[in-house]
Short mmCIF file of C-alpha atoms and ligand atoms in Angstrom, two decimals:
data_model
loop_
_atom_site.label_atom_id
_atom_site.label_comp_id
_atom_site.label_asym_id
_atom_site.label_seq_id
_atom_site.Cartn_x
_atom_site.Cartn_y
_atom_site.Cartn_z
CA MET A 1 3.20 -10.77 26.14
CA SER A 2 4.08 -7.35 24.77
CA VAL A 3 3.53 -4.39 27.05
CA THR A 4 2.08 -1.30 25.44
CA PRO A 5 4.28 1.71 26.16
CA THR A 6 2.77 4.95 27.38
CA THR A 7 4.48 7.11 24.75
CA SER A 8 5.09 6.81 21.03
CA ARG A 9 7.38 8.78 18.73
CA GLU A 10 5.73 10.45 15.76
CA TRP A 11 6.88 12.73 12.97
CA HIS A 12 5.32 16.19 12.69
CA LEU A 13 5.63 18.64 9.82
CA VAL A 14 6.71 21.85 11.53
CA ALA A 15 7.34 24.10 8.51
CA ARG A 16 6.10 23.97 4.93
CA PRO A 17 9.05 23.29 2.62
CA HIS A 18 9.86 25.79 -0.10
CA GLY A 19 11.61 23.79 -2.79
CA TRP A 20 13.49 20.75 -1.48
CA PRO A 21 12.34 19.77 2.03
CA LYS A 22 14.97 20.22 4.73
CA PRO A 23 15.37 18.09 7.88
CA GLU A 24 14.39 21.17 9.96
CA ASP A 25 10.93 21.10 8.36
CA PHE A 26 10.19 18.00 10.45
CA ALA A 27 10.31 17.08 14.14
CA LEU A 28 10.20 13.69 15.86
CA ARG A 29 8.06 14.17 18.95
CA GLU A 30 6.80 12.01 21.79
CA ALA A 31 3.07 11.66 22.29
CA ALA A 32 0.95 9.77 24.80
CA VAL A 33 -0.42 6.42 23.61
CA ALA A 34 -4.19 6.44 24.09
CA GLU A 35 -6.36 3.42 24.89
CA PRO A 36 -8.63 2.42 22.00
CA GLY A 37 -12.21 3.63 22.24
CA GLU A 38 -15.22 1.70 20.97
CA GLY A 39 -14.59 0.64 17.33
CA GLN A 40 -10.88 1.46 17.49
CA ILE A 41 -7.67 -0.57 17.51
CA LEU A 42 -4.20 0.27 18.74
CA VAL A 43 -1.53 -0.76 16.23
CA ARG A 44 2.22 -1.10 16.70
CA ASN A 45 3.56 -0.08 13.33
CA ILE A 46 6.15 -2.42 11.80
CA HIS A 47 6.67 -0.97 8.32
CA MET A 48 5.73 2.43 6.92
CA SER A 49 5.78 3.79 3.43
CA VAL A 50 7.41 6.97 2.17
CA ASP A 51 5.86 8.02 -1.12
CA PRO A 52 6.38 10.87 -3.58
CA TYR A 53 2.77 12.12 -3.17
CA MET A 54 3.62 13.06 0.43
CA ARG A 55 5.69 15.93 -0.92
CA GLY A 56 2.50 17.46 -2.34
CA ARG A 57 0.76 17.12 1.03
CA MET A 58 3.46 19.30 2.58
CA ASN A 59 2.23 22.28 0.52
CA ASP A 60 -0.76 24.27 1.66
CA VAL A 61 -2.71 23.87 -1.58
CA ARG A 62 -5.98 22.24 -2.55
CA SER A 63 -5.41 18.85 -4.14
CA TYR A 64 -6.90 15.38 -4.30
CA VAL A 65 -5.65 14.81 -0.74
CA PRO A 66 -5.68 17.51 1.96
CA PRO A 67 -2.38 19.05 3.06
CA PHE A 68 -0.63 17.77 6.20
CA GLU A 69 -1.40 20.01 9.16
CA LEU A 70 1.53 21.74 10.82
CA ASP A 71 2.51 20.41 14.25
CA ARG A 72 0.36 17.33 13.78
CA PRO A 73 1.56 13.79 12.96
CA MET A 74 1.98 13.13 9.26
CA GLU A 75 0.08 10.25 7.68
CA GLY A 76 0.75 7.54 5.15
CA GLY A 77 0.54 3.83 4.48
CA ALA A 78 1.70 1.52 7.27
CA VAL A 79 1.47 -2.11 8.29
CA GLY A 80 1.49 -3.14 11.92
CA GLU A 81 0.34 -5.50 14.62
CA VAL A 82 -2.84 -4.96 16.62
CA VAL A 83 -1.90 -4.69 20.30
CA ALA A 84 -5.31 -3.74 21.70
CA SER A 85 -8.73 -3.89 20.14
CA ARG A 86 -12.24 -2.66 20.84
CA SER A 87 -13.56 -3.96 17.55
CA ASP A 88 -15.04 -7.36 16.81
CA ALA A 89 -13.22 -7.34 13.47
CA PHE A 90 -9.68 -7.47 14.94
CA LYS A 91 -7.89 -9.16 17.80
CA PRO A 92 -4.42 -8.59 19.26
CA GLY A 93 -1.82 -10.25 17.08
CA ASP A 94 -3.65 -9.51 13.82
CA HIS A 95 -1.71 -7.60 11.18
CA VAL A 96 -3.36 -4.64 9.48
CA LEU A 97 -2.75 -2.16 6.68
CA HIS A 98 -3.85 1.40 7.49
CA SER A 99 -2.99 5.01 6.73
CA LEU A 100 -1.51 6.29 10.01
CA GLY A 101 2.19 5.82 9.38
CA TRP A 102 4.98 8.20 10.51
CA ARG A 103 4.52 7.04 14.15
CA GLU A 104 5.36 4.03 16.28
CA TYR A 105 1.85 3.41 17.63
CA ALA A 106 -1.35 4.35 15.84
CA LEU A 107 -4.87 4.56 17.15
CA VAL A 108 -6.87 3.46 14.12
CA GLU A 109 -10.60 3.36 13.43
CA ALA A 110 -11.22 -0.34 12.77
CA ALA A 111 -13.31 0.62 9.75
CA HIS A 112 -10.19 2.18 8.19
CA ALA A 113 -7.96 -0.87 8.66
CA VAL A 114 -7.60 -3.90 6.39
CA LYS A 115 -6.39 -7.25 7.68
CA VAL A 116 -3.28 -8.60 5.92
CA ASP A 117 -1.79 -12.05 6.11
CA GLN A 118 1.94 -12.57 6.48
CA GLU A 119 1.49 -16.23 5.59
CA LEU A 120 0.49 -15.13 2.08
CA ALA A 121 3.17 -12.48 1.57
CA PRO A 122 5.75 -10.57 3.63
CA LEU A 123 4.09 -7.68 5.47
CA SER A 124 6.10 -4.98 3.69
CA THR A 125 4.79 -6.08 0.29
CA TYR A 126 1.33 -4.74 1.22
CA LEU A 127 2.92 -1.27 0.93
CA GLY A 128 4.64 -2.02 -2.37
CA VAL A 129 4.28 -4.75 -4.93
CA LEU A 130 0.89 -5.89 -3.55
CA GLY A 131 -0.14 -2.46 -2.30
CA MET A 132 -0.87 1.03 -3.55
CA PRO A 133 2.12 1.37 -5.93
CA GLY A 134 1.39 -2.08 -7.37
CA LEU A 135 -2.23 -1.26 -8.06
CA THR A 136 -1.12 2.05 -9.59
CA ALA A 137 1.11 0.21 -12.04
CA TYR A 138 -1.52 -2.41 -12.85
CA ALA A 139 -4.44 -0.01 -13.30
CA GLY A 140 -2.35 2.68 -14.96
CA LEU A 141 -1.03 0.36 -17.62
CA LEU A 142 -3.99 -1.92 -18.26
CA GLU A 143 -6.97 0.35 -17.61
CA VAL A 144 -5.79 3.93 -18.13
CA ALA A 145 -3.36 3.34 -21.01
CA SER A 146 -5.53 0.53 -22.44
CA PHE A 147 -2.41 -1.58 -22.96
CA LYS A 148 -2.79 -4.37 -25.50
CA GLU A 149 -0.56 -7.24 -26.56
CA GLY A 150 2.09 -6.11 -29.03
CA ASP A 151 2.34 -2.55 -27.70
CA ALA A 152 5.77 -0.99 -27.32
CA VAL A 153 5.96 0.57 -23.86
CA PHE A 154 8.18 3.25 -22.34
CA VAL A 155 8.11 3.87 -18.59
CA SER A 156 10.03 6.62 -16.78
CA GLY A 157 11.06 6.24 -13.15
CA ALA A 158 11.46 2.64 -14.25
CA ALA A 159 13.52 1.41 -11.30
CA GLY A 160 11.10 2.75 -8.69
CA ALA A 161 8.18 1.01 -7.01
CA VAL A 162 5.61 1.79 -9.70
CA GLY A 163 7.97 1.75 -12.68
CA LEU A 164 9.58 -1.60 -11.97
CA GLN A 165 6.15 -3.15 -11.90
CA VAL A 166 4.84 -1.37 -15.02
CA GLY A 167 7.69 -2.73 -17.12
CA GLN A 168 7.30 -6.28 -15.86
CA ILE A 169 3.51 -6.31 -16.27
CA ALA A 170 3.91 -5.03 -19.82
CA ARG A 171 6.39 -7.84 -20.48
CA LEU A 172 4.11 -10.50 -18.94
CA LYS A 173 1.14 -9.21 -20.95
CA GLY A 174 2.97 -9.51 -24.26
CA ALA A 175 4.50 -6.12 -25.01
CA SER A 176 6.54 -6.07 -28.22
CA ARG A 177 9.18 -3.90 -26.54
CA VAL A 178 9.66 -2.55 -23.01
CA VAL A 179 12.05 0.32 -22.38
CA GLY A 180 12.67 2.45 -19.33
CA SER A 181 14.68 5.32 -17.90
CA ALA A 182 16.31 5.68 -14.50
CA GLY A 183 18.85 7.89 -12.77
CA THR A 184 21.90 5.67 -12.31
CA ASP A 185 23.85 3.19 -14.43
CA GLU A 186 23.32 0.49 -11.77
CA LYS A 187 19.55 0.88 -12.05
CA VAL A 188 19.72 0.82 -15.86
CA LYS A 189 21.77 -2.38 -15.76
CA ALA A 190 19.34 -4.02 -13.31
CA LEU A 191 16.33 -3.12 -15.48
CA VAL A 192 17.77 -5.06 -18.40
CA GLU A 193 19.58 -7.87 -16.61
CA GLU A 194 17.17 -8.58 -13.75
CA TYR A 195 13.76 -7.22 -14.68
CA GLY A 196 13.38 -8.15 -18.33
CA PHE A 197 13.44 -4.70 -19.95
CA ASP A 198 14.64 -4.79 -23.57
CA ALA A 199 16.64 -1.62 -23.07
CA ALA A 200 17.01 1.25 -20.65
CA PHE A 201 18.93 4.51 -20.33
CA ASN A 202 20.26 6.88 -17.70
CA TYR A 203 18.31 10.12 -18.16
CA LYS A 204 21.07 12.09 -16.45
CA LYS A 205 23.54 11.21 -19.20
CA GLY A 206 22.04 13.06 -22.14
CA PRO A 207 18.86 14.48 -23.67
CA VAL A 208 15.92 12.15 -23.01
CA ALA A 209 14.53 12.47 -26.56
CA GLU A 210 17.83 11.34 -28.11
CA GLN A 211 18.29 8.44 -25.72
CA LEU A 212 14.68 7.34 -26.16
CA LYS A 213 15.13 7.34 -29.93
CA GLN A 214 18.08 5.00 -29.54
CA VAL A 215 16.24 2.46 -27.37
CA ALA A 216 12.91 2.70 -29.23
CA PRO A 217 13.82 3.60 -32.83
CA ASP A 218 10.38 2.57 -34.14
CA GLY A 219 8.51 4.66 -31.57
CA ILE A 220 6.21 3.67 -28.71
CA ASP A 221 2.52 2.88 -28.35
CA VAL A 222 2.28 3.52 -24.60
CA TYR A 223 4.08 5.92 -22.29
CA PHE A 224 3.74 5.52 -18.50
CA ASP A 225 4.79 8.86 -17.04
CA ASN A 226 6.17 8.98 -13.50
CA VAL A 227 8.37 11.99 -14.11
CA GLY A 228 6.87 14.73 -16.35
CA GLY A 229 9.00 17.57 -17.77
CA GLU A 230 11.58 16.61 -20.37
CA HIS A 231 10.50 12.95 -20.23
CA LEU A 232 6.92 13.80 -21.17
CA GLU A 233 8.02 15.97 -24.07
CA ALA A 234 10.31 13.22 -25.37
CA ALA A 235 7.54 10.63 -25.04
CA ILE A 236 5.03 12.79 -26.93
CA GLY A 237 7.61 12.94 -29.70
CA ALA A 238 8.09 9.15 -29.70
CA LEU A 239 4.43 8.09 -29.45
CA LYS A 240 2.99 6.58 -32.61
CA LEU A 241 -0.38 7.31 -34.20
CA HIS A 242 -3.16 6.71 -31.60
CA GLY A 243 -0.57 6.28 -28.85
CA ARG A 244 -1.66 6.50 -25.21
CA ALA A 245 0.02 7.93 -22.16
CA THR A 246 -0.82 7.49 -18.49
CA LEU A 247 0.13 10.61 -16.56
CA CYS A 248 0.76 9.05 -13.17
CA GLY A 249 3.33 11.35 -11.61
CA ALA A 250 5.60 14.29 -12.37
CA ILE A 251 8.33 13.90 -9.76
CA ALA A 252 10.81 15.99 -11.76
CA GLY A 253 8.79 19.03 -10.69
CA TYR A 254 7.68 18.21 -7.14
CA ASN A 255 10.31 20.45 -5.54
CA ASP A 256 10.21 23.24 -8.12
CA THR A 257 9.52 26.71 -6.77
CA VAL A 258 8.53 27.93 -10.25
CA PRO A 259 6.37 25.63 -12.43
CA GLN A 260 8.16 24.10 -15.41
CA PRO A 261 6.90 25.13 -18.84
CA GLY A 262 4.76 22.50 -20.54
CA PRO A 263 5.93 20.31 -23.42
CA HIS A 264 6.77 22.29 -26.57
CA ASN A 265 5.35 19.67 -28.91
CA MET A 266 1.71 19.60 -27.75
CA ILE A 267 0.52 20.23 -31.29
CA SER A 268 1.63 16.74 -32.32
CA ILE A 269 -0.95 15.31 -29.89
CA ILE A 270 -3.55 16.47 -32.41
CA GLY A 271 -1.93 15.13 -35.53
CA LYS A 272 -1.11 11.78 -33.94
CA ARG A 273 -4.53 11.56 -32.17
CA LEU A 274 -2.76 10.80 -28.90
CA ARG A 275 -4.61 10.19 -25.65
CA LEU A 276 -2.88 11.47 -22.51
CA GLN A 277 -4.82 10.68 -19.36
CA GLY A 278 -4.15 11.53 -15.72
CA MET A 279 -4.84 8.94 -13.05
CA ILE A 280 -5.33 8.69 -9.30
CA VAL A 281 -5.06 5.14 -8.01
CA ARG A 282 -8.02 5.33 -5.64
CA ASP A 283 -10.37 5.63 -8.65
CA HIS A 284 -9.36 2.08 -9.58
CA GLN A 285 -10.26 0.20 -6.39
CA ALA A 286 -12.65 -1.99 -8.36
CA LEU A 287 -9.59 -3.65 -9.92
CA GLN A 288 -8.19 -4.62 -6.49
CA PRO A 289 -9.40 -8.28 -6.43
CA GLN A 290 -8.19 -8.91 -9.99
CA PHE A 291 -4.89 -7.17 -9.19
CA VAL A 292 -4.29 -9.23 -6.05
CA GLN A 293 -5.09 -12.45 -7.85
CA GLU A 294 -3.03 -11.83 -10.96
CA VAL A 295 -0.04 -9.97 -9.51
CA GLY A 296 -0.05 -12.13 -6.35
CA GLY A 297 0.18 -15.16 -8.63
CA TRP A 298 3.09 -13.70 -10.60
CA VAL A 299 4.93 -12.80 -7.40
CA ARG A 300 4.42 -16.31 -5.99
CA SER A 301 5.59 -17.95 -9.22
CA GLY A 302 8.59 -15.62 -9.44
CA GLU A 303 7.50 -14.28 -12.84
CA LEU A 304 7.26 -10.78 -11.37
CA LYS A 305 10.19 -9.72 -9.21
CA TYR A 306 10.02 -6.97 -6.67
CA ARG A 307 12.64 -5.08 -4.77
CA GLU A 308 12.56 -3.03 -1.57
CA THR A 309 15.05 -0.53 -0.21
CA VAL A 310 14.70 -0.70 3.57
CA VAL A 311 15.70 2.00 6.04
CA ASN A 312 15.60 0.98 9.69
CA GLY A 313 14.20 3.03 12.55
CA VAL A 314 11.38 5.53 12.89
CA GLU A 315 14.03 8.18 13.61
CA ASN A 316 15.33 7.72 10.04
CA ALA A 317 11.95 8.08 8.29
CA VAL A 318 12.57 11.64 7.07
CA ASP A 319 15.98 10.63 5.71
CA ALA A 320 14.28 7.75 3.90
CA PHE A 321 11.70 10.12 2.42
CA LEU A 322 14.34 12.60 1.25
CA GLY A 323 16.50 9.75 -0.03
CA MET A 324 13.58 8.45 -2.09
CA LEU A 325 13.11 11.90 -3.65
CA ARG A 326 16.82 11.88 -4.52
CA GLY A 327 16.61 8.41 -6.07
CA GLU A 328 18.39 6.39 -3.37
CA ASN A 329 15.80 3.61 -3.65
CA THR A 330 15.47 0.79 -6.11
CA GLY A 331 11.93 -0.56 -5.97
CA LYS A 332 9.82 0.42 -2.99
CA MET A 333 11.30 2.57 -0.23
CA ILE A 334 10.20 1.13 3.13
CA VAL A 335 10.92 2.22 6.69
CA THR A 336 10.99 -0.68 9.13
CA PHE A 337 10.68 0.00 12.87
N1 NAP B 401 -1.35 8.96 -9.59
C1 NAP B 401 -1.29 8.10 -8.59
O1 NAP B 401 -2.31 7.62 -8.08
C2 NAP B 401 0.06 7.67 -8.11
C3 NAP B 401 0.21 6.62 -7.19
C4 NAP B 401 1.51 6.23 -6.82
C5 NAP B 401 2.61 6.90 -7.34
N2 NAP B 401 2.40 7.93 -8.20
C6 NAP B 401 3.54 8.64 -8.81
O2 NAP B 401 4.31 7.67 -9.48
C7 NAP B 401 5.67 8.09 -9.48
C8 NAP B 401 6.53 6.97 -8.91
O3 NAP B 401 6.14 6.73 -7.55
P1 NAP B 401 6.84 5.58 -6.69
O4 NAP B 401 6.10 5.47 -5.45
O5 NAP B 401 7.04 4.41 -7.55
O6 NAP B 401 8.24 6.25 -6.37
P2 NAP B 401 9.67 5.65 -6.76
O7 NAP B 401 9.76 5.65 -8.25
O8 NAP B 401 9.88 4.38 -6.02
O9 NAP B 401 10.66 6.73 -6.14
C9 NAP B 401 10.84 7.98 -6.71
C10 NAP B 401 11.92 7.92 -7.81
O10 NAP B 401 11.81 9.07 -8.62
C11 NAP B 401 13.03 9.24 -9.30
N3 NAP B 401 13.29 10.68 -9.49
C12 NAP B 401 13.50 11.61 -8.55
N4 NAP B 401 13.70 12.82 -9.11
C13 NAP B 401 13.62 12.62 -10.46
C14 NAP B 401 13.77 13.48 -11.59
N5 NAP B 401 14.03 14.80 -11.46
N6 NAP B 401 13.64 12.94 -12.81
C15 NAP B 401 13.39 11.62 -12.96
N7 NAP B 401 13.24 10.75 -11.93
C16 NAP B 401 13.36 11.26 -10.70
C17 NAP B 401 14.11 8.60 -8.44
O11 NAP B 401 14.76 7.57 -9.20
P3 NAP B 401 15.95 7.86 -10.24
O12 NAP B 401 17.20 7.36 -9.59
O13 NAP B 401 15.57 7.07 -11.43
O14 NAP B 401 16.02 9.34 -10.49
C18 NAP B 401 13.34 7.97 -7.29
O15 NAP B 401 13.80 6.70 -6.93
C19 NAP B 401 5.74 9.38 -8.69
O16 NAP B 401 5.68 10.45 -9.59
C20 NAP B 401 4.47 9.34 -7.86
O17 NAP B 401 4.03 10.62 -7.48
C21 NAP B 401 1.16 8.32 -8.59
#
């Protein structure tokens, strides 16, 4: 029988980063573990997610999610084991997905937890291929970009959690061509040799527009944007008549202290009747059952491969987050306690 400790380590944001976050902007602190009240569960976290959107929550600006509070535990996706419960919905030993990561033990409102089954899939996958990034890829490609069979697709950030899945879903759904960009030669090689991309390029090795022209000489129908900046401008140039783009992320600018200028070729959006649409994954929850069924099936059959980069130890969570921003991950970056 596991004994619940009296203290838990948790990460606090102690200073708002200006530009790239520094380790001193964070502190790992001990806090008392509280007993669950009525309707609450106490969860021992096993895996937590570090995601690019967390960088935005470190800024004190209005956005689609509120900023992290200073000197309070940060939050984010986590999967753990229920160790104490005052909810009829959960019992000790159950595994749950919830949003109070960045700490060893979390006191969670039962209404905000979702049961997950490690018999169906490894627990970490509920933070990646079968979780929020997976649904982002699925909804962003199929619903937002209105992907259809025969489309030629370009995805940036292609070797990351979302990107790796976008390219493979496009392939499985009958894309005529799937191309991607990533930040190392190893990632580029893996995209083609392991994940079924037709071609890929290292965006650090030359102008994106020129490299995109080489891998997609006939242009693209769909662009899935994880990066923004130069990638978006290049994609606008490569999109064909009535092309569509999902604006999912703009990680190239997340640590900028001065906003980047917008694409210089916006006028071609008019002539080519392009549709560029922003997305936030939580607007697409209605797709969740279909996503779990279809992507879960592909994962089980091996048709869709996923990858995780795992960092061990709660004390290394900030390093994992910063490493993810620097591109040290292939697939989903996970912290395992
Ligand atoms: N809208 C939504 O609801 C939603 C939901 C989830 C994610 N997102 C967005 O989707 C994107 C991908 O998220 P993810 O969770 O899958 O992260 P991820 O791709 O697994 O990790 C981030 C990756 O970004 C790349 N990167 C970092 N700086 C870059 C730069 N200057 N230019 C190009 N690439 C850079 C790095 O790979 P390289 O080695 O290739 O540089 C890094 O591995 C992010 O922009 C994120 O904010 C949006």
